[in-house]
Amino acid sequence: RMTIKKSKFVTSLAELKPFPGQGLPEIALAGKSNVGKSSLINSFAHNSKLARTSSEPGKTRLVNFYLLNEEFFFVDLPGYGFARAPRQERERWAAMIEGYLEGSKNLRHVLQLVDIRHAPTQEDQMMTEYLRHYNLPFTVVATKADKLSKAQRGRSIPAICRALAVQPWEVLTYSSEDGTGMDRLLARVEEVLQPEVEPEMPEWAENMPEDDDE
Ligand code: GTP
Ligand code: MG
């Protein structure tokens, strides 16, 4: 299993412009404001000072890039659904999120965070629909698992799956506080970082006539 040995903040973008990522793969974190995106990054990197977190929603206001193991980026996105932020500000964040998600050349995967204690909101549903629409592969991460007992967790996952149309085994349960789910998250990250290999043409197909119809 991979371990995260190095982590550093690289840059913040306020708008979409080419990001000097040297082609390294990016894994973005999306989710409601205050759901724990920045905390996940810190716990995953074993570096509590890496990303700024706050008990007040609306902490992350830019698209922030963190380089892990000099190998890939975690991209911390502003949260959505922060009702108390001025409308203009919220629209600016939404534009930043969409601009990044649609524009990045190196985006490999999105971690869609939801709070394990609550049914996903309409905005969470919109986000997963958006990710599907743009064919962006994603994993739902149900975070703050430390706040529920094992039995309670088992009961809250089905509602999350129904709302977001995902299967229970696809959901990662996580806690930035006590390390729940760390191993599965590492495994998922490792998996999405594998270079995509073109499936080889089987031998029996080699002499097949070319498909001409358009
Ligand atoms: P924005 O930047 O506003 O979008 O929020 P965010 O999603 O980055 O949330 P952040 O990581 O700042 O965490 C918000 C609050 O939730 C902080 O008070 C964290 O300490 C707390 N928190 C985050 N993850 C967990 C967790 O797994 N367990 C517990 N108990 N608290 C958590
Ligand atoms: Mg944040």
PDB file of C-alpha atoms and ligand atoms in Angstrom:
ATOM      1  CA  ARG A   1       0.000   0.000   0.000  1.00  0.00           C
ATOM      2  CA  MET A   2       1.223   3.507  -0.805  1.00  0.00           C
ATOM      3  CA  THR A   3       2.062   5.867   2.058  1.00  0.00           C
ATOM      4  CA  ILE A   4       1.980   9.640   1.857  1.00  0.00           C
ATOM      5  CA  LYS A   5       5.435  10.845   2.810  1.00  0.00           C
ATOM      6  CA  LYS A   6       5.511  14.289   1.255  1.00  0.00           C
ATOM      7  CA  SER A   7       2.936  16.999   0.968  1.00  0.00           C
ATOM      8  CA  LYS A   8       3.028  20.644   0.057  1.00  0.00           C
ATOM      9  CA  PHE A   9       0.767  23.475  -0.983  1.00  0.00           C
ATOM     10  CA  VAL A  10       1.540  24.555  -4.524  1.00  0.00           C
ATOM     11  CA  THR A  11      -0.887  27.209  -5.695  1.00  0.00           C
ATOM     12  CA  SER A  12      -4.360  28.707  -5.549  1.00  0.00           C
ATOM     13  CA  LEU A  13      -6.390  29.662  -8.578  1.00  0.00           C
ATOM     14  CA  ALA A  14      -9.212  32.157  -8.482  1.00  0.00           C
ATOM     15  CA  GLU A  15     -10.271  31.536 -12.035  1.00  0.00           C
ATOM     16  CA  LEU A  16      -9.609  28.928 -14.580  1.00  0.00           C
ATOM     17  CA  LYS A  17      -6.286  29.407 -16.237  1.00  0.00           C
ATOM     18  CA  PRO A  18      -3.698  26.847 -17.225  1.00  0.00           C
ATOM     19  CA  PHE A  19      -2.348  25.206 -14.125  1.00  0.00           C
ATOM     20  CA  PRO A  20       1.351  24.388 -14.113  1.00  0.00           C
ATOM     21  CA  GLY A  21       0.836  20.815 -13.004  1.00  0.00           C
ATOM     22  CA  GLN A  22       3.475  19.285 -15.281  1.00  0.00           C
ATOM     23  CA  GLY A  23       0.862  16.805 -16.348  1.00  0.00           C
ATOM     24  CA  LEU A  24       0.641  15.113 -12.960  1.00  0.00           C
ATOM     25  CA  PRO A  25      -2.741  13.535 -12.229  1.00  0.00           C
ATOM     26  CA  GLU A  26      -5.262  15.440 -10.135  1.00  0.00           C
ATOM     27  CA  ILE A  27      -7.862  14.167  -7.682  1.00  0.00           C
ATOM     28  CA  ALA A  28     -10.413  16.827  -6.744  1.00  0.00           C
ATOM     29  CA  LEU A  29     -12.558  17.084  -3.624  1.00  0.00           C
ATOM     30  CA  ALA A  30     -16.101  18.327  -4.017  1.00  0.00           C
ATOM     31  CA  GLY A  31     -18.817  18.736  -1.424  1.00  0.00           C
ATOM     32  CA  LYS A  32     -20.920  21.031   0.643  1.00  0.00           C
ATOM     33  CA  SER A  33     -19.245  23.736   2.601  1.00  0.00           C
ATOM     34  CA  ASN A  34     -18.055  22.424   5.991  1.00  0.00           C
ATOM     35  CA  VAL A  35     -18.370  18.750   5.016  1.00  0.00           C
ATOM     36  CA  GLY A  36     -14.660  18.193   5.664  1.00  0.00           C
ATOM     37  CA  LYS A  37     -12.830  18.423   2.324  1.00  0.00           C
ATOM     38  CA  SER A  38      -9.821  20.305   3.660  1.00  0.00           C
ATOM     39  CA  SER A  39      -9.721  18.099   6.760  1.00  0.00           C
ATOM     40  CA  LEU A  40      -9.657  14.993   4.595  1.00  0.00           C
ATOM     41  CA  ILE A  41      -6.643  16.352   2.733  1.00  0.00           C
ATOM     42  CA  ASN A  42      -4.821  17.068   5.985  1.00  0.00           C
ATOM     43  CA  SER A  43      -5.554  13.703   7.531  1.00  0.00           C
ATOM     44  CA  PHE A  44      -4.705  11.888   4.316  1.00  0.00           C
ATOM     45  CA  ALA A  45      -1.369  13.704   4.126  1.00  0.00           C
ATOM     46  CA  HIS A  46      -0.672  13.419   7.875  1.00  0.00           C
ATOM     47  CA  ASN A  47      -0.163  17.153   7.856  1.00  0.00           C
ATOM     48  CA  SER A  48      -2.579  19.187   9.937  1.00  0.00           C
ATOM     49  CA  LYS A  49      -1.136  22.461   8.666  1.00  0.00           C
ATOM     50  CA  LEU A  50      -1.513  21.753   4.975  1.00  0.00           C
ATOM     51  CA  ALA A  51      -5.020  23.010   4.178  1.00  0.00           C
ATOM     52  CA  ARG A  52      -6.913  25.581   6.228  1.00  0.00           C
ATOM     53  CA  THR A  53      -9.958  24.192   7.953  1.00  0.00           C
ATOM     54  CA  SER A  54     -12.620  25.856  10.030  1.00  0.00           C
ATOM     55  CA  SER A  55     -15.755  25.070  11.950  1.00  0.00           C
ATOM     56  CA  GLU A  56     -17.300  27.982  10.055  1.00  0.00           C
ATOM     57  CA  PRO A  57     -18.502  27.107   6.542  1.00  0.00           C
ATOM     58  CA  GLY A  58     -16.996  28.906   3.573  1.00  0.00           C
ATOM     59  CA  LYS A  59     -13.338  28.550   4.520  1.00  0.00           C
ATOM     60  CA  THR A  60     -11.916  27.437   1.191  1.00  0.00           C
ATOM     61  CA  ARG A  61     -12.631  30.139  -1.370  1.00  0.00           C
ATOM     62  CA  LEU A  62     -10.197  29.288  -4.121  1.00  0.00           C
ATOM     63  CA  VAL A  63      -9.136  26.177  -5.997  1.00  0.00           C
ATOM     64  CA  ASN A  64      -6.121  24.966  -4.025  1.00  0.00           C
ATOM     65  CA  PHE A  65      -3.539  22.503  -5.274  1.00  0.00           C
ATOM     66  CA  TYR A  66      -1.628  20.210  -2.920  1.00  0.00           C
ATOM     67  CA  LEU A  67       1.162  18.057  -4.250  1.00  0.00           C
ATOM     68  CA  LEU A  68       1.401  14.648  -2.588  1.00  0.00           C
ATOM     69  CA  ASN A  69       4.499  12.449  -2.832  1.00  0.00           C
ATOM     70  CA  GLU A  70       5.591  14.643  -5.744  1.00  0.00           C
ATOM     71  CA  GLU A  71       3.364  12.361  -7.741  1.00  0.00           C
ATOM     72  CA  PHE A  72      -0.188  13.701  -7.854  1.00  0.00           C
ATOM     73  CA  PHE A  73      -2.353  16.618  -6.725  1.00  0.00           C
ATOM     74  CA  PHE A  74      -5.248  16.799  -4.368  1.00  0.00           C
ATOM     75  CA  VAL A  75      -7.368  19.725  -5.516  1.00  0.00           C
ATOM     76  CA  ASP A  76      -9.398  21.349  -2.752  1.00  0.00           C
ATOM     77  CA  LEU A  77     -12.491  23.065  -4.128  1.00  0.00           C
ATOM     78  CA  PRO A  78     -14.647  25.691  -2.458  1.00  0.00           C
ATOM     79  CA  GLY A  79     -17.726  24.167  -0.890  1.00  0.00           C
ATOM     80  CA  TYR A  80     -21.198  24.684  -2.310  1.00  0.00           C
ATOM     81  CA  GLY A  81     -24.456  25.222  -0.472  1.00  0.00           C
ATOM     82  CA  PHE A  82     -23.258  27.850   1.962  1.00  0.00           C
ATOM     83  CA  ALA A  83     -26.567  29.667   2.250  1.00  0.00           C
ATOM     84  CA  ARG A  84     -25.291  32.597   4.261  1.00  0.00           C
ATOM     85  CA  ALA A  85     -22.696  33.677   1.724  1.00  0.00           C
ATOM     86  CA  PRO A  86     -23.758  36.525  -0.551  1.00  0.00           C
ATOM     87  CA  ARG A  87     -25.302  35.346  -3.793  1.00  0.00           C
ATOM     88  CA  GLN A  88     -22.574  36.880  -5.940  1.00  0.00           C
ATOM     89  CA  GLU A  89     -19.924  35.104  -3.920  1.00  0.00           C
ATOM     90  CA  ARG A  90     -21.733  31.772  -4.234  1.00  0.00           C
ATOM     91  CA  GLU A  91     -22.037  32.214  -7.975  1.00  0.00           C
ATOM     92  CA  ARG A  92     -18.355  32.974  -8.213  1.00  0.00           C
ATOM     93  CA  TRP A  93     -17.518  29.769  -6.314  1.00  0.00           C
ATOM     94  CA  ALA A  94     -19.811  27.714  -8.525  1.00  0.00           C
ATOM     95  CA  ALA A  95     -18.126  29.163 -11.611  1.00  0.00           C
ATOM     96  CA  MET A  96     -14.710  28.313 -10.163  1.00  0.00           C
ATOM     97  CA  ILE A  97     -15.743  24.737  -9.392  1.00  0.00           C
ATOM     98  CA  GLU A  98     -17.275  24.204 -12.812  1.00  0.00           C
ATOM     99  CA  GLY A  99     -14.446  25.966 -14.586  1.00  0.00           C
ATOM    100  CA  TYR A 100     -11.952  23.683 -12.921  1.00  0.00           C
ATOM    101  CA  LEU A 101     -13.917  20.466 -13.407  1.00  0.00           C
ATOM    102  CA  GLU A 102     -14.596  21.159 -17.071  1.00  0.00           C
ATOM    103  CA  GLY A 103     -11.230  22.655 -17.892  1.00  0.00           C
ATOM    104  CA  SER A 104      -8.622  20.512 -16.174  1.00  0.00           C
ATOM    105  CA  LYS A 105      -6.649  18.290 -18.491  1.00  0.00           C
ATOM    106  CA  ASN A 106      -5.260  16.165 -15.683  1.00  0.00           C
ATOM    107  CA  LEU A 107      -8.301  15.523 -13.547  1.00  0.00           C
ATOM    108  CA  ARG A 108      -8.470  11.781 -12.923  1.00  0.00           C
ATOM    109  CA  HIS A 109     -11.058  11.418 -10.232  1.00  0.00           C
ATOM    110  CA  VAL A 110     -13.391  13.344  -7.961  1.00  0.00           C
ATOM    111  CA  LEU A 111     -14.005  12.532  -4.316  1.00  0.00           C
ATOM    112  CA  GLN A 112     -17.577  13.598  -3.649  1.00  0.00           C
ATOM    113  CA  LEU A 113     -17.883  14.154   0.085  1.00  0.00           C
ATOM    114  CA  VAL A 114     -21.109  13.911   2.042  1.00  0.00           C
ATOM    115  CA  ASP A 115     -21.697  14.004   5.782  1.00  0.00           C
ATOM    116  CA  ILE A 116     -22.505  10.481   6.919  1.00  0.00           C
ATOM    117  CA  ARG A 117     -25.054  11.842   9.410  1.00  0.00           C
ATOM    118  CA  HIS A 118     -27.286  13.563   6.879  1.00  0.00           C
ATOM    119  CA  ALA A 119     -29.180  12.643   3.760  1.00  0.00           C
ATOM    120  CA  PRO A 120     -27.517  14.262   0.742  1.00  0.00           C
ATOM    121  CA  THR A 121     -28.938  17.631  -0.252  1.00  0.00           C
ATOM    122  CA  GLN A 122     -30.336  18.602  -3.605  1.00  0.00           C
ATOM    123  CA  GLU A 123     -27.014  20.261  -4.349  1.00  0.00           C
ATOM    124  CA  ASP A 124     -25.179  17.011  -3.611  1.00  0.00           C
ATOM    125  CA  GLN A 125     -27.492  15.299  -6.069  1.00  0.00           C
ATOM    126  CA  MET A 126     -26.852  18.012  -8.632  1.00  0.00           C
ATOM    127  CA  MET A 127     -23.125  17.555  -8.187  1.00  0.00           C
ATOM    128  CA  THR A 128     -23.192  13.809  -8.815  1.00  0.00           C
ATOM    129  CA  GLU A 129     -25.470  14.345 -11.805  1.00  0.00           C
ATOM    130  CA  TYR A 130     -23.043  16.940 -13.080  1.00  0.00           C
ATOM    131  CA  LEU A 131     -20.108  14.537 -12.667  1.00  0.00           C
ATOM    132  CA  ARG A 132     -21.999  11.839 -14.557  1.00  0.00           C
ATOM    133  CA  HIS A 133     -22.975  14.276 -17.277  1.00  0.00           C
ATOM    134  CA  TYR A 134     -19.333  15.188 -17.887  1.00  0.00           C
ATOM    135  CA  ASN A 135     -18.196  11.593 -17.545  1.00  0.00           C
ATOM    136  CA  LEU A 136     -15.945  12.428 -14.621  1.00  0.00           C
ATOM    137  CA  PRO A 137     -15.264   9.320 -12.557  1.00  0.00           C
ATOM    138  CA  PHE A 138     -16.024   9.858  -8.895  1.00  0.00           C
ATOM    139  CA  THR A 139     -16.214   8.149  -5.528  1.00  0.00           C
ATOM    140  CA  VAL A 140     -18.696   9.098  -2.825  1.00  0.00           C
ATOM    141  CA  VAL A 141     -16.958   9.527   0.533  1.00  0.00           C
ATOM    142  CA  ALA A 142     -19.227   9.544   3.591  1.00  0.00           C
ATOM    143  CA  THR A 143     -17.173  11.454   6.090  1.00  0.00           C
ATOM    144  CA  LYS A 144     -17.298  12.350   9.818  1.00  0.00           C
ATOM    145  CA  ALA A 145     -17.866   8.643  10.490  1.00  0.00           C
ATOM    146  CA  ASP A 146     -16.443   9.093  13.998  1.00  0.00           C
ATOM    147  CA  LYS A 147     -19.654  10.911  14.895  1.00  0.00           C
ATOM    148  CA  LEU A 148     -21.757   7.761  14.465  1.00  0.00           C
ATOM    149  CA  SER A 149     -21.678   4.276  15.950  1.00  0.00           C
ATOM    150  CA  LYS A 150     -21.076   1.339  13.628  1.00  0.00           C
ATOM    151  CA  ALA A 151     -24.777   0.460  13.725  1.00  0.00           C
ATOM    152  CA  GLN A 152     -25.811   4.024  12.909  1.00  0.00           C
ATOM    153  CA  ARG A 153     -23.368   4.146   9.995  1.00  0.00           C
ATOM    154  CA  GLY A 154     -24.903   1.024   8.540  1.00  0.00           C
ATOM    155  CA  ARG A 155     -28.288   2.675   8.649  1.00  0.00           C
ATOM    156  CA  SER A 156     -27.255   5.962   7.064  1.00  0.00           C
ATOM    157  CA  ILE A 157     -25.471   4.543   4.022  1.00  0.00           C
ATOM    158  CA  PRO A 158     -28.629   3.338   2.204  1.00  0.00           C
ATOM    159  CA  ALA A 159     -30.137   6.843   2.179  1.00  0.00           C
ATOM    160  CA  ILE A 160     -26.914   8.245   0.729  1.00  0.00           C
ATOM    161  CA  CYS A 161     -26.893   5.552  -1.948  1.00  0.00           C
ATOM    162  CA  ARG A 162     -30.503   6.162  -2.890  1.00  0.00           C
ATOM    163  CA  ALA A 163     -30.087   9.910  -3.138  1.00  0.00           C
ATOM    164  CA  LEU A 164     -26.915   9.754  -5.210  1.00  0.00           C
ATOM    165  CA  ALA A 165     -27.714   6.594  -7.182  1.00  0.00           C
ATOM    166  CA  VAL A 166     -24.595   4.704  -6.167  1.00  0.00           C
ATOM    167  CA  GLN A 167     -24.115   1.195  -4.771  1.00  0.00           C
ATOM    168  CA  PRO A 168     -23.278   0.666  -1.085  1.00  0.00           C
ATOM    169  CA  TRP A 169     -19.934  -0.979  -1.864  1.00  0.00           C
ATOM    170  CA  GLU A 170     -18.899   2.068  -3.891  1.00  0.00           C
ATOM    171  CA  VAL A 171     -19.197   4.394  -0.901  1.00  0.00           C
ATOM    172  CA  LEU A 172     -16.121   4.964   1.238  1.00  0.00           C
ATOM    173  CA  THR A 173     -16.739   5.606   4.918  1.00  0.00           C
ATOM    174  CA  TYR A 174     -14.152   7.984   6.290  1.00  0.00           C
ATOM    175  CA  SER A 175     -13.139  10.009   9.317  1.00  0.00           C
ATOM    176  CA  SER A 176     -10.482  12.678   9.394  1.00  0.00           C
ATOM    177  CA  GLU A 177     -10.475  12.411  13.171  1.00  0.00           C
ATOM    178  CA  ASP A 178      -9.816   8.754  13.877  1.00  0.00           C
ATOM    179  CA  GLY A 179      -8.507   7.276  10.627  1.00  0.00           C
ATOM    180  CA  THR A 180     -11.617   5.256   9.767  1.00  0.00           C
ATOM    181  CA  GLY A 181     -11.485   4.352   6.076  1.00  0.00           C
ATOM    182  CA  MET A 182      -7.926   5.540   5.528  1.00  0.00           C
ATOM    183  CA  ASP A 183      -6.822   2.239   4.092  1.00  0.00           C
ATOM    184  CA  ARG A 184      -9.673   2.019   1.595  1.00  0.00           C
ATOM    185  CA  LEU A 185      -9.117   5.619   0.541  1.00  0.00           C
ATOM    186  CA  LEU A 186      -5.413   4.936  -0.024  1.00  0.00           C
ATOM    187  CA  ALA A 187      -6.358   1.915  -2.090  1.00  0.00           C
ATOM    188  CA  ARG A 188      -8.804   3.940  -4.183  1.00  0.00           C
ATOM    189  CA  VAL A 189      -6.273   6.704  -4.765  1.00  0.00           C
ATOM    190  CA  GLU A 190      -3.674   4.152  -5.778  1.00  0.00           C
ATOM    191  CA  GLU A 191      -6.163   2.592  -8.152  1.00  0.00           C
ATOM    192  CA  VAL A 192      -7.170   5.819  -9.889  1.00  0.00           C
ATOM    193  CA  LEU A 193      -3.524   6.820 -10.298  1.00  0.00           C
ATOM    194  CA  GLN A 194      -2.715   3.677 -12.264  1.00  0.00           C
ATOM    195  CA  PRO A 195      -1.988   4.676 -15.833  1.00  0.00           C
ATOM    196  CA  GLU A 196      -4.906   3.665 -17.984  1.00  0.00           C
ATOM    197  CA  VAL A 197      -3.956   0.743 -20.170  1.00  0.00           C
ATOM    198  CA  GLU A 198      -5.662   0.276 -23.480  1.00  0.00           C
ATOM    199  CA  PRO A 199      -7.185  -3.189 -23.477  1.00  0.00           C
ATOM    200  CA  GLU A 200      -5.248  -5.331 -25.935  1.00  0.00           C
ATOM    201  CA  MET A 201      -7.063  -6.622 -28.950  1.00  0.00           C
ATOM    202  CA  PRO A 202      -7.682 -10.341 -28.501  1.00  0.00           C
ATOM    203  CA  GLU A 203      -6.011 -12.584 -31.058  1.00  0.00           C
ATOM    204  CA  TRP A 204      -9.284 -13.805 -32.517  1.00  0.00           C
ATOM    205  CA  ALA A 205     -10.223 -10.238 -33.436  1.00  0.00           C
ATOM    206  CA  GLU A 206      -7.064  -9.447 -35.329  1.00  0.00           C
ATOM    207  CA  ASN A 207      -8.235 -10.746 -38.676  1.00  0.00           C
ATOM    208  CA  MET A 208     -11.724  -9.386 -38.411  1.00  0.00           C
ATOM    209  CA  PRO A 209     -12.788  -7.108 -41.270  1.00  0.00           C
ATOM    210  CA  GLU A 210     -12.740  -3.422 -40.400  1.00  0.00           C
ATOM    211  CA  ASP A 211     -16.009  -1.952 -39.341  1.00  0.00           C
ATOM    212  CA  ASP A 212     -16.910   0.409 -42.147  1.00  0.00           C
ATOM    213  CA  ASP A 213     -20.267   1.766 -41.254  1.00  0.00           C
ATOM    214  CA  GLU A 214     -20.369   5.304 -40.060  1.00  0.00           C
TER     215      GLU A 214
HETATM  216  P1  GTP B   1     -15.208  24.665   3.205  1.00  0.00           P
HETATM  217  O1  GTP B   1     -13.774  24.993   3.005  1.00  0.00           O
HETATM  218  O2  GTP B   1     -15.967  25.726   3.905  1.00  0.00           O
HETATM  219  O3  GTP B   1     -15.891  24.216   1.962  1.00  0.00           O
HETATM  220  O4  GTP B   1     -15.294  23.404   4.237  1.00  0.00           O
HETATM  221  P2  GTP B   1     -14.518  22.002   4.187  1.00  0.00           P
HETATM  222  O5  GTP B   1     -15.360  21.016   3.466  1.00  0.00           O
HETATM  223  O6  GTP B   1     -13.125  22.168   3.702  1.00  0.00           O
HETATM  224  O7  GTP B   1     -14.535  21.591   5.744  1.00  0.00           O
HETATM  225  P3  GTP B   1     -13.320  21.592   6.801  1.00  0.00           P
HETATM  226  O8  GTP B   1     -12.323  20.535   6.435  1.00  0.00           O
HETATM  227  O9  GTP B   1     -12.834  22.954   7.002  1.00  0.00           O
HETATM  228  O10 GTP B   1     -14.082  21.035   8.110  1.00  0.00           O
HETATM  229  C1  GTP B   1     -15.200  21.684   8.642  1.00  0.00           C
HETATM  230  C2  GTP B   1     -15.378  21.302  10.108  1.00  0.00           C
HETATM  231  O11 GTP B   1     -15.680  19.903  10.242  1.00  0.00           O
HETATM  232  C3  GTP B   1     -14.124  21.536  10.965  1.00  0.00           C
HETATM  233  O12 GTP B   1     -14.529  21.986  12.219  1.00  0.00           O
HETATM  234  C4  GTP B   1     -13.513  20.144  11.072  1.00  0.00           C
HETATM  235  O13 GTP B   1     -12.763  19.960  12.240  1.00  0.00           O
HETATM  236  C5  GTP B   1     -14.742  19.249  11.082  1.00  0.00           C
HETATM  237  N1  GTP B   1     -14.458  17.918  10.518  1.00  0.00           N
HETATM  238  C6  GTP B   1     -13.999  17.656   9.272  1.00  0.00           C
HETATM  239  N2  GTP B   1     -13.868  16.329   9.071  1.00  0.00           N
HETATM  240  C7  GTP B   1     -14.256  15.734  10.226  1.00  0.00           C
HETATM  241  C8  GTP B   1     -14.330  14.363  10.660  1.00  0.00           C
HETATM  242  O14 GTP B   1     -14.042  13.402   9.927  1.00  0.00           O
HETATM  243  N3  GTP B   1     -14.788  14.145  11.932  1.00  0.00           N
HETATM  244  C9  GTP B   1     -15.141  15.155  12.757  1.00  0.00           C
HETATM  245  N4  GTP B   1     -15.588  14.835  13.988  1.00  0.00           N
HETATM  246  N5  GTP B   1     -15.061  16.454  12.397  1.00  0.00           N
HETATM  247  C10 GTP B   1     -14.627  16.735  11.151  1.00  0.00           C
HETATM  248 MG    MG B   2     -12.163  23.766   2.912  1.00  0.00          MG
END
